[in-house]
Amino acid sequence: MNLRQGVIGLVAAATLFACHTKPTAPWKLVALGTEPIDSALVRGEAVCAWNPLDTAWPVLLYASDAAALKSLPDIHCGDQMVLSPTDLPKAFLQRMQWEGSDSLHLTWQCLGRQELALMGADIASRTSQPAGAEILWRRALERAMPGSFTPPAAMYASGDTVSLTITCEHPNGQCVGDTVRLSFMKGQPDQVVPALEVGLSQAGPGAQWATWALSRDAFGSQGHPDLGLAPHTPLYFSVKAQ
């Protein structure tokens, strides 16, 4: 091998190494997490960098934000860090809404349905704007577990007997009360909670639908102690039409 070939080989090796090496972390790690956040994103979960003392809903990242996350060093679920936002790429600062922030003390969390339930309940109970927090909480739950609608062969006509089986769940998946079975005539008002009206308007025998609802469209935003519902808690309804 001559000198020219040797130099070319070193340059190629250095380029290849650079392509496969993450940038050096600009933050100070206070505690180490375990699972890479990439694994949580692949499962369809959300991830966030959250200051537990903050009462504002954090920016959530999903699989569609993978390109922005690739500009950062490796991050793991449970990493706790202290960082200066000015050390991060500008595009990422804008996505996280950290522009103009001082030093941040953050914990990275990977959020499935259970974790979203815990975080949402905590924020809604502490914020001065619980109605706004509930809207963001519902939106996050819907991203993790979207609603659905299976149309009927034919819709109910006015005067038809409507028979519904309804179940309701807390954000964490626990049942709210018992399964409810209703029968009424199509066109009779106030037979279901407002959250189910849109689905009912398209329903017929065999229809099924599921939807996340704000508390104001279900049992009321002030909570329902008999059902174990705290104020401003979104709910998941599943309905079958016979």
CSV table of C-alpha atoms in Angstrom, one decimal:
chain,number,residue,atom,x,y,z
A,1,MET,CA,0.0,0.0,0.0
A,2,ASN,CA,1.4,3.4,-1.0
A,3,LEU,CA,1.1,6.6,1.0
A,4,ARG,CA,-1.8,7.9,-1.1
A,5,GLN,CA,-3.8,4.7,-0.6
A,6,GLY,CA,-3.1,4.8,3.2
A,7,VAL,CA,-4.4,8.4,3.5
A,8,ILE,CA,-7.5,7.6,1.5
A,9,GLY,CA,-8.2,4.6,3.7
A,10,LEU,CA,-7.9,6.7,6.9
A,11,VAL,CA,-10.2,9.3,5.6
A,12,ALA,CA,-12.8,6.7,4.6
A,13,ALA,CA,-12.6,5.1,8.0
A,14,ALA,CA,-13.0,8.4,9.9
A,15,THR,CA,-16.0,9.3,7.7
A,16,LEU,CA,-17.6,5.9,8.4
A,17,PHE,CA,-17.0,6.3,12.2
A,18,ALA,CA,-18.5,9.8,12.2
A,19,CYS,CA,-21.7,8.5,10.4
A,20,HIS,CA,-22.3,6.0,13.1
A,21,THR,CA,-21.3,8.0,16.2
A,22,LYS,CA,-23.9,9.9,18.2
A,23,PRO,CA,-22.9,13.5,19.3
A,24,THR,CA,-21.6,13.9,22.8
A,25,ALA,CA,-24.3,14.6,25.3
A,26,PRO,CA,-24.5,18.3,26.2
A,27,TRP,CA,-26.2,17.6,29.5
A,28,LYS,CA,-25.3,16.4,33.0
A,29,LEU,CA,-27.0,13.1,33.9
A,30,VAL,CA,-28.3,13.0,37.5
A,31,ALA,CA,-29.8,9.5,37.2
A,32,LEU,CA,-29.6,6.8,34.5
A,33,GLY,CA,-32.6,5.3,32.8
A,34,THR,CA,-32.9,1.8,31.3
A,35,GLU,CA,-34.8,1.4,28.1
A,36,PRO,CA,-33.9,3.5,25.0
A,37,ILE,CA,-36.8,5.9,24.1
A,38,ASP,CA,-36.6,4.5,20.5
A,39,SER,CA,-38.1,1.2,21.8
A,40,ALA,CA,-41.0,3.1,23.4
A,41,LEU,CA,-41.7,5.0,20.2
A,42,VAL,CA,-41.7,1.8,18.2
A,43,ARG,CA,-44.5,0.5,20.6
A,44,GLY,CA,-46.6,3.5,19.8
A,45,GLU,CA,-46.0,5.2,23.1
A,46,ALA,CA,-45.2,8.9,23.7
A,47,VAL,CA,-42.1,10.2,25.3
A,48,CYS,CA,-41.5,13.5,27.1
A,49,ALA,CA,-39.0,15.4,29.1
A,50,TRP,CA,-40.9,16.5,32.1
A,51,ASN,CA,-40.1,18.6,35.1
A,52,PRO,CA,-42.3,17.0,37.8
A,53,LEU,CA,-42.6,20.3,39.6
A,54,ASP,CA,-44.2,21.9,36.6
A,55,THR,CA,-48.0,22.1,36.3
A,56,ALA,CA,-48.0,22.7,32.5
A,57,TRP,CA,-48.7,19.8,30.1
A,58,PRO,CA,-45.3,18.8,28.6
A,59,VAL,CA,-44.6,18.5,24.8
A,60,LEU,CA,-45.1,14.9,23.8
A,61,LEU,CA,-43.0,13.2,21.2
A,62,TYR,CA,-44.1,10.3,19.0
A,63,ALA,CA,-42.6,8.1,16.3
A,64,SER,CA,-43.2,10.8,13.8
A,65,ASP,CA,-40.7,13.0,15.7
A,66,ALA,CA,-37.9,10.4,15.3
A,67,ALA,CA,-36.0,12.7,12.9
A,68,ALA,CA,-35.7,15.4,15.5
A,69,LEU,CA,-34.6,13.0,18.2
A,70,LYS,CA,-31.8,11.6,16.0
A,71,SER,CA,-30.1,14.9,16.3
A,72,LEU,CA,-29.5,14.2,20.0
A,73,PRO,CA,-27.3,11.7,21.8
A,74,ASP,CA,-28.9,8.5,23.1
A,75,ILE,CA,-31.7,9.1,25.7
A,76,HIS,CA,-33.2,6.4,27.9
A,77,CYS,CA,-36.6,6.2,29.7
A,78,GLY,CA,-35.9,7.4,33.2
A,79,ASP,CA,-32.9,9.6,32.4
A,80,GLN,CA,-32.7,12.6,34.7
A,81,MET,CA,-30.6,15.5,33.5
A,82,VAL,CA,-29.7,19.1,34.0
A,83,LEU,CA,-29.2,20.9,30.7
A,84,SER,CA,-28.9,24.3,29.2
A,85,PRO,CA,-31.3,24.7,26.2
A,86,THR,CA,-28.7,26.7,24.3
A,87,ASP,CA,-26.6,23.5,23.9
A,88,LEU,CA,-29.4,21.8,21.9
A,89,PRO,CA,-30.2,22.1,18.1
A,90,LYS,CA,-32.5,25.1,17.4
A,91,ALA,CA,-35.1,22.9,15.6
A,92,PHE,CA,-35.3,20.7,18.7
A,93,LEU,CA,-35.6,23.7,21.0
A,94,GLN,CA,-38.5,25.0,19.0
A,95,ARG,CA,-40.3,21.6,18.9
A,96,MET,CA,-40.0,21.3,22.7
A,97,GLN,CA,-40.9,25.0,23.3
A,98,TRP,CA,-37.7,25.5,25.3
A,99,GLU,CA,-36.5,28.7,23.6
A,100,GLY,CA,-35.6,31.4,26.1
A,101,SER,CA,-35.6,28.9,29.0
A,102,ASP,CA,-32.9,28.8,31.6
A,103,SER,CA,-31.2,25.7,32.9
A,104,LEU,CA,-33.7,22.8,33.0
A,105,HIS,CA,-34.0,19.8,35.4
A,106,LEU,CA,-35.8,17.1,33.5
A,107,THR,CA,-36.8,13.5,33.6
A,108,TRP,CA,-37.4,11.6,30.4
A,109,GLN,CA,-40.5,9.5,30.6
A,110,CYS,CA,-41.9,6.8,28.2
A,111,LEU,CA,-45.7,7.0,28.4
A,112,GLY,CA,-48.1,4.2,27.7
A,113,ARG,CA,-51.7,4.3,28.7
A,114,GLN,CA,-51.0,3.7,32.4
A,115,GLU,CA,-48.2,6.4,32.6
A,116,LEU,CA,-50.4,8.9,30.7
A,117,ALA,CA,-53.2,8.3,33.3
A,118,LEU,CA,-50.8,9.0,36.2
A,119,MET,CA,-49.3,12.0,34.7
A,120,GLY,CA,-52.6,13.5,33.5
A,121,ALA,CA,-54.2,13.0,36.9
A,122,ASP,CA,-51.2,14.7,38.6
A,123,ILE,CA,-51.2,17.7,36.4
A,124,ALA,CA,-55.0,18.1,36.4
A,125,SER,CA,-55.0,18.1,40.2
A,126,ARG,CA,-52.3,20.7,40.5
A,127,THR,CA,-52.8,23.2,37.7
A,128,SER,CA,-54.8,26.4,37.9
A,129,GLN,CA,-56.3,25.5,34.4
A,130,PRO,CA,-57.6,22.0,34.8
A,131,ALA,CA,-60.0,22.2,31.8
A,132,GLY,CA,-57.2,23.0,29.5
A,133,ALA,CA,-55.0,20.3,30.9
A,134,GLU,CA,-57.8,17.8,30.4
A,135,ILE,CA,-58.1,18.7,26.8
A,136,LEU,CA,-54.4,18.0,26.3
A,137,TRP,CA,-54.6,14.8,28.4
A,138,ARG,CA,-57.5,13.5,26.2
A,139,ARG,CA,-55.6,14.3,23.1
A,140,ALA,CA,-52.5,12.3,24.4
A,141,LEU,CA,-54.7,9.3,25.3
A,142,GLU,CA,-56.3,9.4,21.9
A,143,ARG,CA,-52.9,9.3,20.2
A,144,ALA,CA,-51.9,6.2,22.3
A,145,MET,CA,-55.3,4.5,21.9
A,146,PRO,CA,-57.4,6.0,19.1
A,147,GLY,CA,-61.2,5.7,18.9
A,148,SER,CA,-63.0,3.6,16.3
A,149,PHE,CA,-66.3,3.2,14.5
A,150,THR,CA,-67.7,0.1,12.8
A,151,PRO,CA,-70.7,1.1,10.7
A,152,PRO,CA,-74.0,-0.8,10.6
A,153,ALA,CA,-75.5,-2.4,7.5
A,154,ALA,CA,-78.4,0.1,7.9
A,155,MET,CA,-78.9,3.0,10.3
A,156,TYR,CA,-81.7,3.3,12.8
A,157,ALA,CA,-84.7,5.1,11.5
A,158,SER,CA,-86.9,7.4,13.6
A,159,GLY,CA,-89.1,5.4,15.8
A,160,ASP,CA,-86.9,2.3,15.7
A,161,THR,CA,-86.0,0.6,19.0
A,162,VAL,CA,-82.3,1.4,19.9
A,163,SER,CA,-80.6,-1.2,22.1
A,164,LEU,CA,-77.1,-0.3,23.3
A,165,THR,CA,-74.5,-1.9,25.5
A,166,ILE,CA,-72.1,0.7,27.0
A,167,THR,CA,-68.9,0.3,29.0
A,168,CYS,CA,-66.8,3.1,30.4
A,169,GLU,CA,-63.2,3.1,31.5
A,170,HIS,CA,-60.9,5.4,33.5
A,171,PRO,CA,-57.8,6.6,31.6
A,172,ASN,CA,-55.8,3.7,33.1
A,173,GLY,CA,-58.2,1.1,31.8
A,174,GLN,CA,-60.2,0.3,35.0
A,175,CYS,CA,-63.9,0.1,34.5
A,176,VAL,CA,-66.2,2.9,35.6
A,177,GLY,CA,-69.3,1.4,37.2
A,178,ASP,CA,-71.1,-1.6,35.6
A,179,THR,CA,-71.9,-2.3,32.0
A,180,VAL,CA,-75.0,-0.3,31.0
A,181,ARG,CA,-77.7,-1.6,28.7
A,182,LEU,CA,-80.2,0.8,27.3
A,183,SER,CA,-83.3,0.5,25.1
A,184,PHE,CA,-85.2,3.5,23.8
A,185,MET,CA,-86.9,4.8,20.7
A,186,LYS,CA,-84.8,6.6,18.1
A,187,GLY,CA,-85.5,10.3,18.3
A,188,GLN,CA,-86.1,10.4,22.1
A,189,PRO,CA,-83.9,13.1,23.5
A,190,ASP,CA,-81.3,12.8,26.3
A,191,GLN,CA,-80.9,9.0,26.3
A,192,VAL,CA,-77.1,9.0,26.2
A,193,VAL,CA,-74.4,11.3,27.5
A,194,PRO,CA,-73.3,14.0,24.9
A,195,ALA,CA,-70.0,12.1,24.3
A,196,LEU,CA,-72.0,9.3,22.5
A,197,GLU,CA,-74.4,11.4,20.5
A,198,VAL,CA,-72.2,11.6,17.4
A,199,GLY,CA,-71.8,7.8,17.2
A,200,LEU,CA,-75.5,7.3,17.9
A,201,SER,CA,-76.4,9.6,15.0
A,202,GLN,CA,-74.6,7.1,12.7
A,203,ALA,CA,-75.6,3.9,14.4
A,204,GLY,CA,-77.8,0.9,13.6
A,205,PRO,CA,-77.9,-2.7,14.5
A,206,GLY,CA,-74.4,-4.1,14.6
A,207,ALA,CA,-72.6,-0.8,14.9
A,208,GLN,CA,-69.8,-0.5,17.4
A,209,TRP,CA,-67.8,2.5,18.4
A,210,ALA,CA,-65.3,3.7,21.0
A,211,THR,CA,-64.3,7.2,21.9
A,212,TRP,CA,-62.4,9.3,24.4
A,213,ALA,CA,-64.6,11.9,26.0
A,214,LEU,CA,-64.0,15.0,28.1
A,215,SER,CA,-65.6,14.8,31.5
A,216,ARG,CA,-68.0,17.7,30.6
A,217,ASP,CA,-69.5,15.5,27.9
A,218,ALA,CA,-69.8,12.5,30.2
A,219,PHE,CA,-70.6,12.7,33.9
A,220,GLY,CA,-69.6,16.3,34.6
A,221,SER,CA,-66.3,18.1,35.1
A,222,GLN,CA,-66.7,18.4,38.8
A,223,GLY,CA,-66.0,14.7,39.3
A,224,HIS,CA,-68.3,11.8,40.5
A,225,PRO,CA,-67.2,10.4,43.8
A,226,ASP,CA,-69.7,7.5,43.6
A,227,LEU,CA,-67.9,6.3,40.4
A,228,GLY,CA,-64.5,7.1,41.7
A,229,LEU,CA,-64.0,9.9,39.2
A,230,ALA,CA,-61.8,12.9,40.0
A,231,PRO,CA,-62.6,16.3,38.5
A,232,HIS,CA,-61.5,16.9,34.9
A,233,THR,CA,-60.8,13.3,34.0
A,234,PRO,CA,-61.3,12.1,30.4
A,235,LEU,CA,-63.1,8.8,29.9
A,236,TYR,CA,-63.1,6.0,27.3
A,237,PHE,CA,-66.5,4.7,26.1
A,238,SER,CA,-67.2,1.5,24.2
A,239,VAL,CA,-70.6,1.0,22.7
A,240,LYS,CA,-72.3,-1.9,20.8
A,241,ALA,CA,-75.7,-1.5,19.1
A,242,GLN,CA,-78.0,-4.6,18.8
